[in-house]
Short mmCIF file of N, CA and C in Angstrom, two decimals:
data_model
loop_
_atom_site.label_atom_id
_atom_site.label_comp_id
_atom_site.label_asym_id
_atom_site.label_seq_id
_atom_site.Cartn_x
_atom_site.Cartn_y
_atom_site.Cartn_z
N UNK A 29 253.88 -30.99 -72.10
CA UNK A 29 254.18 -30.48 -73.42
C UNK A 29 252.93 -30.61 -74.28
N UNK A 30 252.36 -29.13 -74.99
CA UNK A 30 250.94 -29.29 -75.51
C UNK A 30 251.30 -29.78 -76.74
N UNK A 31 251.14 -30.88 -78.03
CA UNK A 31 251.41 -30.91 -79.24
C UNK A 31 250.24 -30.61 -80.54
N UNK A 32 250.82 -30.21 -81.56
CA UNK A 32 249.80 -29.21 -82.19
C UNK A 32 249.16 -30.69 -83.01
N UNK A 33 248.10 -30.97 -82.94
CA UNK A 33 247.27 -32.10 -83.37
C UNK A 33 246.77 -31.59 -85.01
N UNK A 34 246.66 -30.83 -85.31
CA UNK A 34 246.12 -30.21 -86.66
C UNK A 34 246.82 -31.06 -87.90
N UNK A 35 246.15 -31.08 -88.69
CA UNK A 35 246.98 -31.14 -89.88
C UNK A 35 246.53 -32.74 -90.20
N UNK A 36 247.63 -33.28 -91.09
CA UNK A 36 247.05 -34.45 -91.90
C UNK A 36 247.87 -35.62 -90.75
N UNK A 37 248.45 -35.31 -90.20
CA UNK A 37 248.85 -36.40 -89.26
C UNK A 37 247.67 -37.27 -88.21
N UNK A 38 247.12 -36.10 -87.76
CA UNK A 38 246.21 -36.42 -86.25
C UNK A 38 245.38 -37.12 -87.21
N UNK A 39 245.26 -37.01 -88.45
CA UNK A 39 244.20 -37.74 -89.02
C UNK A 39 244.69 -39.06 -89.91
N UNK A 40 245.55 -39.21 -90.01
CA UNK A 40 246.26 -40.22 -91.06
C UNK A 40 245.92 -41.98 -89.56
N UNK A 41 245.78 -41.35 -88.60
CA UNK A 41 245.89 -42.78 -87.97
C UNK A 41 246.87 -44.05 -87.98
N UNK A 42 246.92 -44.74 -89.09
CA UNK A 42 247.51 -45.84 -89.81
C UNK A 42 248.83 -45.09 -90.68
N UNK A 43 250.17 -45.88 -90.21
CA UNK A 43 251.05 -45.75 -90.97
C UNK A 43 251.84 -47.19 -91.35
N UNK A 44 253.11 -47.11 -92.23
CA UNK A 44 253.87 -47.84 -91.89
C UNK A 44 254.96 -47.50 -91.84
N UNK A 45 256.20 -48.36 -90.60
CA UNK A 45 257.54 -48.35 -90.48
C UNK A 45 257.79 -49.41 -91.04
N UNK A 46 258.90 -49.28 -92.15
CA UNK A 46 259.17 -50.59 -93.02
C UNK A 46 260.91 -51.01 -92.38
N UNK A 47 261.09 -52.13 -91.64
CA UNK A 47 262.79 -52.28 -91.45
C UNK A 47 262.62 -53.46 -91.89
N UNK A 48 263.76 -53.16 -93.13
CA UNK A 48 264.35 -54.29 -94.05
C UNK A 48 265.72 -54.36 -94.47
N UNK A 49 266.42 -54.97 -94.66
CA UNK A 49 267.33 -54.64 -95.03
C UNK A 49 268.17 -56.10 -95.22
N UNK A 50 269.84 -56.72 -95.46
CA UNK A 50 270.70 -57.86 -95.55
C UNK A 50 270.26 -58.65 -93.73
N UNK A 51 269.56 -58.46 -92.94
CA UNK A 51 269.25 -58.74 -91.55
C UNK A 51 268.33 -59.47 -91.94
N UNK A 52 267.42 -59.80 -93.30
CA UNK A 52 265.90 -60.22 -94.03
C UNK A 52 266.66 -61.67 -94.12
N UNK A 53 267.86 -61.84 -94.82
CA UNK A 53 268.30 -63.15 -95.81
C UNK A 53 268.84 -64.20 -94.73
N UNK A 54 269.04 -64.02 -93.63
CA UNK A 54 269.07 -65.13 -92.96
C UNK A 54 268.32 -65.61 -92.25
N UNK A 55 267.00 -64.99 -92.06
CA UNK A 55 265.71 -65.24 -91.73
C UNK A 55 265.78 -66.02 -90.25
N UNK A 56 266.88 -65.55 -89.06
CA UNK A 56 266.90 -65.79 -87.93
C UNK A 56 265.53 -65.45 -87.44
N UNK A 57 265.00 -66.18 -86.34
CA UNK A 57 264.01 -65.73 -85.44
C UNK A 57 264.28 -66.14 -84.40
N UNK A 58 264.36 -65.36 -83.17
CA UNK A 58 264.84 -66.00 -81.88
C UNK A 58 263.14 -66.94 -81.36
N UNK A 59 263.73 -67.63 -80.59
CA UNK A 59 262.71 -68.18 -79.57
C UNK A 59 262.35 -67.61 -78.41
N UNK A 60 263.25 -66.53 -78.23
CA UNK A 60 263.48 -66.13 -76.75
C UNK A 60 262.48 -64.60 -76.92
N UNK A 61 261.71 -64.34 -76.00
CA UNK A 61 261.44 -62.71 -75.55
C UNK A 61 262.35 -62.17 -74.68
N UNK A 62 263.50 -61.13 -74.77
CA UNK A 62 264.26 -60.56 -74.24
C UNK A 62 263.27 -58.96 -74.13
N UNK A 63 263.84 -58.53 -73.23
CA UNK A 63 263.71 -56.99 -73.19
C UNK A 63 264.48 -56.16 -73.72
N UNK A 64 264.18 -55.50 -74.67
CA UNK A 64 265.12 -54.75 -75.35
C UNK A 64 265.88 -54.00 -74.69
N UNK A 65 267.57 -54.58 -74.98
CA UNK A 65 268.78 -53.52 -73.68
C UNK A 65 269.29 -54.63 -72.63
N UNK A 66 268.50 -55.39 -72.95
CA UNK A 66 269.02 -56.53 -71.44
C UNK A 66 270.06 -57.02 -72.43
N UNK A 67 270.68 -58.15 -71.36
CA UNK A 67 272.19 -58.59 -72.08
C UNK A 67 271.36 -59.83 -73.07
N UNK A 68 270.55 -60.54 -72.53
CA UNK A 68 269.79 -61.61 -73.61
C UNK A 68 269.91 -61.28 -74.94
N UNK A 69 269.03 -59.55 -74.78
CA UNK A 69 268.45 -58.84 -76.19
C UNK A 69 269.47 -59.01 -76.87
N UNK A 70 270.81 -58.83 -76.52
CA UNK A 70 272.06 -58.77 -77.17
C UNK A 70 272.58 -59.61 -77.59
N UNK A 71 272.15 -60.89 -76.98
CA UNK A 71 273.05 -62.53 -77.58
C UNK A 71 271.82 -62.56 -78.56
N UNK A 72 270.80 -62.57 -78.27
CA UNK A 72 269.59 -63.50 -79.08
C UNK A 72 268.31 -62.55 -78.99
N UNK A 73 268.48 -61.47 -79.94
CA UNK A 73 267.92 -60.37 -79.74
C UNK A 73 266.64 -61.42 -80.97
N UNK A 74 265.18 -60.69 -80.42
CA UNK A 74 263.93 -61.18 -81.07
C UNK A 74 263.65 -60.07 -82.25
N UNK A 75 264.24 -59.33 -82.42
CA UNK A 75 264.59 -58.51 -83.68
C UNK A 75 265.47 -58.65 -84.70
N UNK A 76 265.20 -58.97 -85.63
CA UNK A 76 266.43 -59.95 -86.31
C UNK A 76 267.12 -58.29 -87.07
N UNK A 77 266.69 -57.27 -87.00
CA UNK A 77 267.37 -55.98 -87.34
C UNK A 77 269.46 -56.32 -86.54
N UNK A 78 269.05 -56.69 -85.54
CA UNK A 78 270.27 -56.83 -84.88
C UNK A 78 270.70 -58.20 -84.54
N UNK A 79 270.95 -59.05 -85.91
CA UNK A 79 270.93 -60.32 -85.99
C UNK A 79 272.89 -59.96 -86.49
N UNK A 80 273.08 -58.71 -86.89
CA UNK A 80 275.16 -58.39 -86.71
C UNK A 80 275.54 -57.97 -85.62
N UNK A 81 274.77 -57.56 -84.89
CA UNK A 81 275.67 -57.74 -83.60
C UNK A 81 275.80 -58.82 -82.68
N UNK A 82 274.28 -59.41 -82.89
CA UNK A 82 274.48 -60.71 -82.00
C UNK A 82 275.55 -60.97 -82.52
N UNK A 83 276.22 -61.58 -83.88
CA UNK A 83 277.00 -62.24 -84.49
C UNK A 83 278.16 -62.17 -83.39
N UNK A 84 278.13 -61.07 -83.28
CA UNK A 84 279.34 -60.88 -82.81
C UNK A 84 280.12 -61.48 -81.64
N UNK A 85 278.98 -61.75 -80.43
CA UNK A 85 278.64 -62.68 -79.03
C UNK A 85 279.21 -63.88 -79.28
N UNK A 86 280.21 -64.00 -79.01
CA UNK A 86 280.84 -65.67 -78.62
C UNK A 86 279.76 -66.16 -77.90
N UNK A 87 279.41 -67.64 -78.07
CA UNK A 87 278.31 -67.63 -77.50
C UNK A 87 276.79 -68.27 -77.81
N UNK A 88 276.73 -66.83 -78.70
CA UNK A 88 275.38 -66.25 -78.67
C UNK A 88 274.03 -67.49 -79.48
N UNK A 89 273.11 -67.47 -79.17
CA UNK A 89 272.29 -68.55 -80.49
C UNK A 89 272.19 -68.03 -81.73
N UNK A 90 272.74 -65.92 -82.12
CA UNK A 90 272.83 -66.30 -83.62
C UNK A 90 273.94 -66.64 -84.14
N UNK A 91 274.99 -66.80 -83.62
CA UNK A 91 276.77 -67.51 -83.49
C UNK A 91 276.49 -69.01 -84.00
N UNK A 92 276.04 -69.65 -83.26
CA UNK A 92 275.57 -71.04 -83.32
C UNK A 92 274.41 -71.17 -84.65
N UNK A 93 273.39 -70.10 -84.69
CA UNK A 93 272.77 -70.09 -86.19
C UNK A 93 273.79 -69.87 -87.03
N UNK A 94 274.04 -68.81 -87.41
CA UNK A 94 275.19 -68.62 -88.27
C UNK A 94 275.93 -69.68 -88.86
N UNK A 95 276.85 -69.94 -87.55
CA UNK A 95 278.00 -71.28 -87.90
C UNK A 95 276.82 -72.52 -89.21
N UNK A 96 276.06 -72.88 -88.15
CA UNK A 96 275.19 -74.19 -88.54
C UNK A 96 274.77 -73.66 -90.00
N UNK A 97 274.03 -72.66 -90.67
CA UNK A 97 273.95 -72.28 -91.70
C UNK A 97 274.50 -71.68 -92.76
N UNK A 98 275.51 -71.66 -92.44
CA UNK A 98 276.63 -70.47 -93.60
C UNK A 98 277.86 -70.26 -93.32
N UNK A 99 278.33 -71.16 -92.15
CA UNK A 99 279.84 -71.99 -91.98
C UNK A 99 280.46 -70.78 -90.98
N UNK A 100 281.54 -71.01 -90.82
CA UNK A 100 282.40 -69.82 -89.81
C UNK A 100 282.98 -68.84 -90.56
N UNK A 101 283.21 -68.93 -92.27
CA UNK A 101 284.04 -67.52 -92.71
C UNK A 101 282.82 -67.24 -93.36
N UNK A 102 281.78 -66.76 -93.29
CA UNK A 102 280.83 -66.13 -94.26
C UNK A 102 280.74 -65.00 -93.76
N UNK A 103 280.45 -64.02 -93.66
CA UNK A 103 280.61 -62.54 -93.36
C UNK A 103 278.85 -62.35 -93.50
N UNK A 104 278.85 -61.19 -92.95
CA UNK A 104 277.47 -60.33 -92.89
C UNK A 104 277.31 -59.28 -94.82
N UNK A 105 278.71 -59.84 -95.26
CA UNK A 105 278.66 -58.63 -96.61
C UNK A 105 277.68 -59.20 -97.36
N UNK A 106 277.71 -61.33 -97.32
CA UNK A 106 277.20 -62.09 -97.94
C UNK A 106 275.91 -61.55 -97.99
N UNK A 107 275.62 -61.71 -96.90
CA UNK A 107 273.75 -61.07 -96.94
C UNK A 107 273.52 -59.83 -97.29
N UNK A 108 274.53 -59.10 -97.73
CA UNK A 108 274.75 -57.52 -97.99
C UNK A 108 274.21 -58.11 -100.06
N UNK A 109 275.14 -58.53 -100.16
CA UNK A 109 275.32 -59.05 -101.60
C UNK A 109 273.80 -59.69 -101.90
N UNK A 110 273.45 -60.56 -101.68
CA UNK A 110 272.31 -61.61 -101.57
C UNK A 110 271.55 -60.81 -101.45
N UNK A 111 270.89 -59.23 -100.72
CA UNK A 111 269.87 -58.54 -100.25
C UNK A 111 269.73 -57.98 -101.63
N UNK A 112 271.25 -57.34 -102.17
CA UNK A 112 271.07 -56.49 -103.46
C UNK A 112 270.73 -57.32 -104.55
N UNK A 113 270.53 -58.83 -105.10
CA UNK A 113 270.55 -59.51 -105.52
C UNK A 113 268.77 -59.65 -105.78
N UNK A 114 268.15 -60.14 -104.56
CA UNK A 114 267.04 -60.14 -104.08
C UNK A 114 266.29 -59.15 -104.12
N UNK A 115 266.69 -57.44 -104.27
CA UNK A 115 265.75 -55.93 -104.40
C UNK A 115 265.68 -55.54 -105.64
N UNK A 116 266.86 -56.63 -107.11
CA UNK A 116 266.90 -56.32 -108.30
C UNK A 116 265.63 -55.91 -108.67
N UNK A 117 264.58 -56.94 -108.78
CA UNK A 117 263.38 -56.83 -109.03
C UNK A 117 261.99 -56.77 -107.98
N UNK A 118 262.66 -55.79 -107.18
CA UNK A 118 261.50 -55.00 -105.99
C UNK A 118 260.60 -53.81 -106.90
N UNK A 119 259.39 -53.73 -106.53
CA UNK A 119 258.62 -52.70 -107.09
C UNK A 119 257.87 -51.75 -106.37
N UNK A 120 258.94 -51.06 -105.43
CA UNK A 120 257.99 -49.76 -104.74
C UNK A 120 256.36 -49.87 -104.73
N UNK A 121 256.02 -49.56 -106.10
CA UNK A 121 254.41 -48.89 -106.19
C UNK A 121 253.72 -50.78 -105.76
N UNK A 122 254.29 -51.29 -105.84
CA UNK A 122 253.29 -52.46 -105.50
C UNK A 122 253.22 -53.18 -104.05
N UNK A 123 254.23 -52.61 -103.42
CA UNK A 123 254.03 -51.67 -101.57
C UNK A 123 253.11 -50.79 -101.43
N UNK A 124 252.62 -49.80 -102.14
CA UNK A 124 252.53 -48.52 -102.00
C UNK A 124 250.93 -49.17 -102.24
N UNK A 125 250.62 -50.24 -103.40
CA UNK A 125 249.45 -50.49 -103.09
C UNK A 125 248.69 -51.18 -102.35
N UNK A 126 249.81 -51.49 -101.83
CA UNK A 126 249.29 -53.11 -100.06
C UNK A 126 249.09 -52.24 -99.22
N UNK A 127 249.97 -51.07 -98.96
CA UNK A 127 249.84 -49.94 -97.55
C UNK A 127 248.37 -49.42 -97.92
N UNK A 128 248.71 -48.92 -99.33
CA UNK A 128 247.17 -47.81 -99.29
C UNK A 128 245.97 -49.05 -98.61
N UNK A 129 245.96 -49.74 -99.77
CA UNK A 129 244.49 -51.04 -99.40
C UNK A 129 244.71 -51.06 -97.90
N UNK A 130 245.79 -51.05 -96.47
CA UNK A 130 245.43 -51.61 -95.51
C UNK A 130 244.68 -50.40 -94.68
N UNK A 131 244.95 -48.75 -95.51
CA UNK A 131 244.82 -48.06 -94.52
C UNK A 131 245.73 -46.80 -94.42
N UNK A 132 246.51 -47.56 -94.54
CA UNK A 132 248.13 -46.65 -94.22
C UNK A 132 248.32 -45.14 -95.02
N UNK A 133 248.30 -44.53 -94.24
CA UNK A 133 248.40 -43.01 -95.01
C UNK A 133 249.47 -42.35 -94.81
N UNK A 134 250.97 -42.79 -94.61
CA UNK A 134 252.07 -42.46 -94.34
C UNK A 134 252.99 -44.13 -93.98
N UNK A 135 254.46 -43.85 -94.57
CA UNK A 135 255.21 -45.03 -94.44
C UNK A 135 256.96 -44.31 -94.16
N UNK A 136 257.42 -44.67 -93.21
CA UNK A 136 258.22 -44.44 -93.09
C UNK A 136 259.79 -45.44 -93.22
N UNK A 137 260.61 -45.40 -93.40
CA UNK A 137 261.74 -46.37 -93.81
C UNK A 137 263.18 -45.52 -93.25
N UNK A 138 263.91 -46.12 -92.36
CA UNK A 138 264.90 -45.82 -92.52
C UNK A 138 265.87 -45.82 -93.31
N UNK A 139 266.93 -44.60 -93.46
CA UNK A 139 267.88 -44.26 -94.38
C UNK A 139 269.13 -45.67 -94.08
N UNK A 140 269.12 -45.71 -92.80
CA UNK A 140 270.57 -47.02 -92.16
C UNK A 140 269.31 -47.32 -90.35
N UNK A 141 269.74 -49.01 -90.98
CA UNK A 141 269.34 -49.73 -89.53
C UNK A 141 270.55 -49.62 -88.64
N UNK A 142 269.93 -50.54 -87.47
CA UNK A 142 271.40 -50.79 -86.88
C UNK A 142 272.55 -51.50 -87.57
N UNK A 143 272.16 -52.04 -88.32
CA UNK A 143 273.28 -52.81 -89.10
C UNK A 143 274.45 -51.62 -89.69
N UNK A 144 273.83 -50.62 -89.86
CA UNK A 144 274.95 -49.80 -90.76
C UNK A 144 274.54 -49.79 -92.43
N UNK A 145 273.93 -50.99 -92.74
CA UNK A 145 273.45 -50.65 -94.02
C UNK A 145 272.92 -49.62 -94.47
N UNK A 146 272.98 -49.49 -95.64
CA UNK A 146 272.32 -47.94 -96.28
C UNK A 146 271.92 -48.08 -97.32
N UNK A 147 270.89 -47.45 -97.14
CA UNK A 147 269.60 -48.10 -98.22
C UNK A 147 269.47 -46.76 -99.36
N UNK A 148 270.61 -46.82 -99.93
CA UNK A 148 271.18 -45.92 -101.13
C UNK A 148 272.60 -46.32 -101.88
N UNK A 149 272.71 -46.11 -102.68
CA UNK A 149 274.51 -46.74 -102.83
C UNK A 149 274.87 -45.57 -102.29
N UNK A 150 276.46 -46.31 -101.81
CA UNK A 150 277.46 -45.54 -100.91
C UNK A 150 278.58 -46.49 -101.41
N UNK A 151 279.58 -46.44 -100.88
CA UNK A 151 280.85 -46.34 -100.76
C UNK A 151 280.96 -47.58 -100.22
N UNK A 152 280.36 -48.01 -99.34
CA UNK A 152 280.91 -49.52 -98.14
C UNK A 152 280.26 -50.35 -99.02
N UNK A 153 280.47 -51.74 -98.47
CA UNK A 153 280.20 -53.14 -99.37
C UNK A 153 278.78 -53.17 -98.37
N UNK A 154 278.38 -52.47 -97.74
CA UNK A 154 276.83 -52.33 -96.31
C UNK A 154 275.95 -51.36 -97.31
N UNK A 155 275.84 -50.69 -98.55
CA UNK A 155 275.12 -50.12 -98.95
C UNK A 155 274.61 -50.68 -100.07
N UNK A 156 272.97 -49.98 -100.78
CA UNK A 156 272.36 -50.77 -101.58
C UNK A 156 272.58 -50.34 -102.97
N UNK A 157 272.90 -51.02 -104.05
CA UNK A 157 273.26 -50.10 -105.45
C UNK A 157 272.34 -49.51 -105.75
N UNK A 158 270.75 -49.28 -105.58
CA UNK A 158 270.09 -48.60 -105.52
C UNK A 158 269.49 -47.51 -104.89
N UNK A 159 268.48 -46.66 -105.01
CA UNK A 159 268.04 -45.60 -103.70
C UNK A 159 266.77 -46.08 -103.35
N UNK A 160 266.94 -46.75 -102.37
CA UNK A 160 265.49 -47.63 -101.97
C UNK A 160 265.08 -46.52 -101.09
N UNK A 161 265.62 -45.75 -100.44
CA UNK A 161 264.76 -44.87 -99.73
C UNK A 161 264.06 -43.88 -100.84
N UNK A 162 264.65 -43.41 -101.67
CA UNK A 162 264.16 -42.51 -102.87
C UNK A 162 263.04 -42.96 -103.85
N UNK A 163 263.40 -44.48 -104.28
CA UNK A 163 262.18 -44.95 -104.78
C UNK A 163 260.93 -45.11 -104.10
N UNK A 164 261.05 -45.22 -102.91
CA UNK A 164 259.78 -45.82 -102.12
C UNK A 164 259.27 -44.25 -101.64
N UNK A 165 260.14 -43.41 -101.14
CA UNK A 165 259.49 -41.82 -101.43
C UNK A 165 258.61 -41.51 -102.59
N UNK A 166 259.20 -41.54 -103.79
CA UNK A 166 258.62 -41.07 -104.86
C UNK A 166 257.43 -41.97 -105.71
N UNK A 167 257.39 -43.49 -105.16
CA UNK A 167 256.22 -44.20 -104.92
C UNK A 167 254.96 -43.46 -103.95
N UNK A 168 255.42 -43.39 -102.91
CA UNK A 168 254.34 -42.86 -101.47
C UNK A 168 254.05 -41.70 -102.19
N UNK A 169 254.92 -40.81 -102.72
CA UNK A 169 254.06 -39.32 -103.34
C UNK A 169 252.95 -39.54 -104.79
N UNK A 170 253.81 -40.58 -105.32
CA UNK A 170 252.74 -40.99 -106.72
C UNK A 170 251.60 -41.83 -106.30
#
């Protein structure tokens, strides 16, 4: 497959993928290197993006994090709540000036991680009261 190289891409080099989201506030880090897809990745995945599904793993070491830090009824909304709490006073353009200084000539962000969160308000208690994808767009263009 030939791909058309032209344009401001082939030349931008340096970007960033930003994944953030309520997966940030419990600040799990596995110990383990799993392969992403193996059953490990799944109990004690080294991506803390999928630090709600581990949850889910009877089991699992983020089950056992969890419990040990934030008891057995705390829910994943908590860190939903706590994230929106924590982005009150986020400032796009002062991203926008760490990317430029490193290089970065394009940044990309997903709209929803695996978590389901959504990084816009919506409807579920998983979305952000703000449009973090929209602000950080209209940062990257300014």
């Amino acid at each position: 497959m030939r791909r058309n190289r032209d344009g401001w891409f082939s030349d931008a080099r340096i970007g960033v993928i930003v994944s953030w989201g309520p997966f940030a506030v419990p600040r799990y880090k596995s110990e383990n290197r799993h392969a992403p897809g193996s059953e490990g990745w799944f109990h004690d995945p080294s991506d803390s993006a999928w630090y709600l599904n581990a949850l889910r793993h009877d089991g699992s070491p983020v089950r056992a994090f969890h419990r040990a830090h934030f008891g057995l009824h705390s829910g994943y909304g908590a860190f939903a709540r706590r994230f929106g709490e924590l982005i009150e006073e986020w400032e796009p353009s002062e991203w926008m000036d760490t990317f430029r200084e490193s290089g970065a000539r394009y940044v990309i962000v997903p709209g929803m991680d695996v978590d389901g969160y959504l990084m816009w308000p919506g409807e579920s208690e998983l979305s952000a009261e703000r449009d973090l994808v929209g602000e950080l767009s209209r940062a990257a263009r300014a």
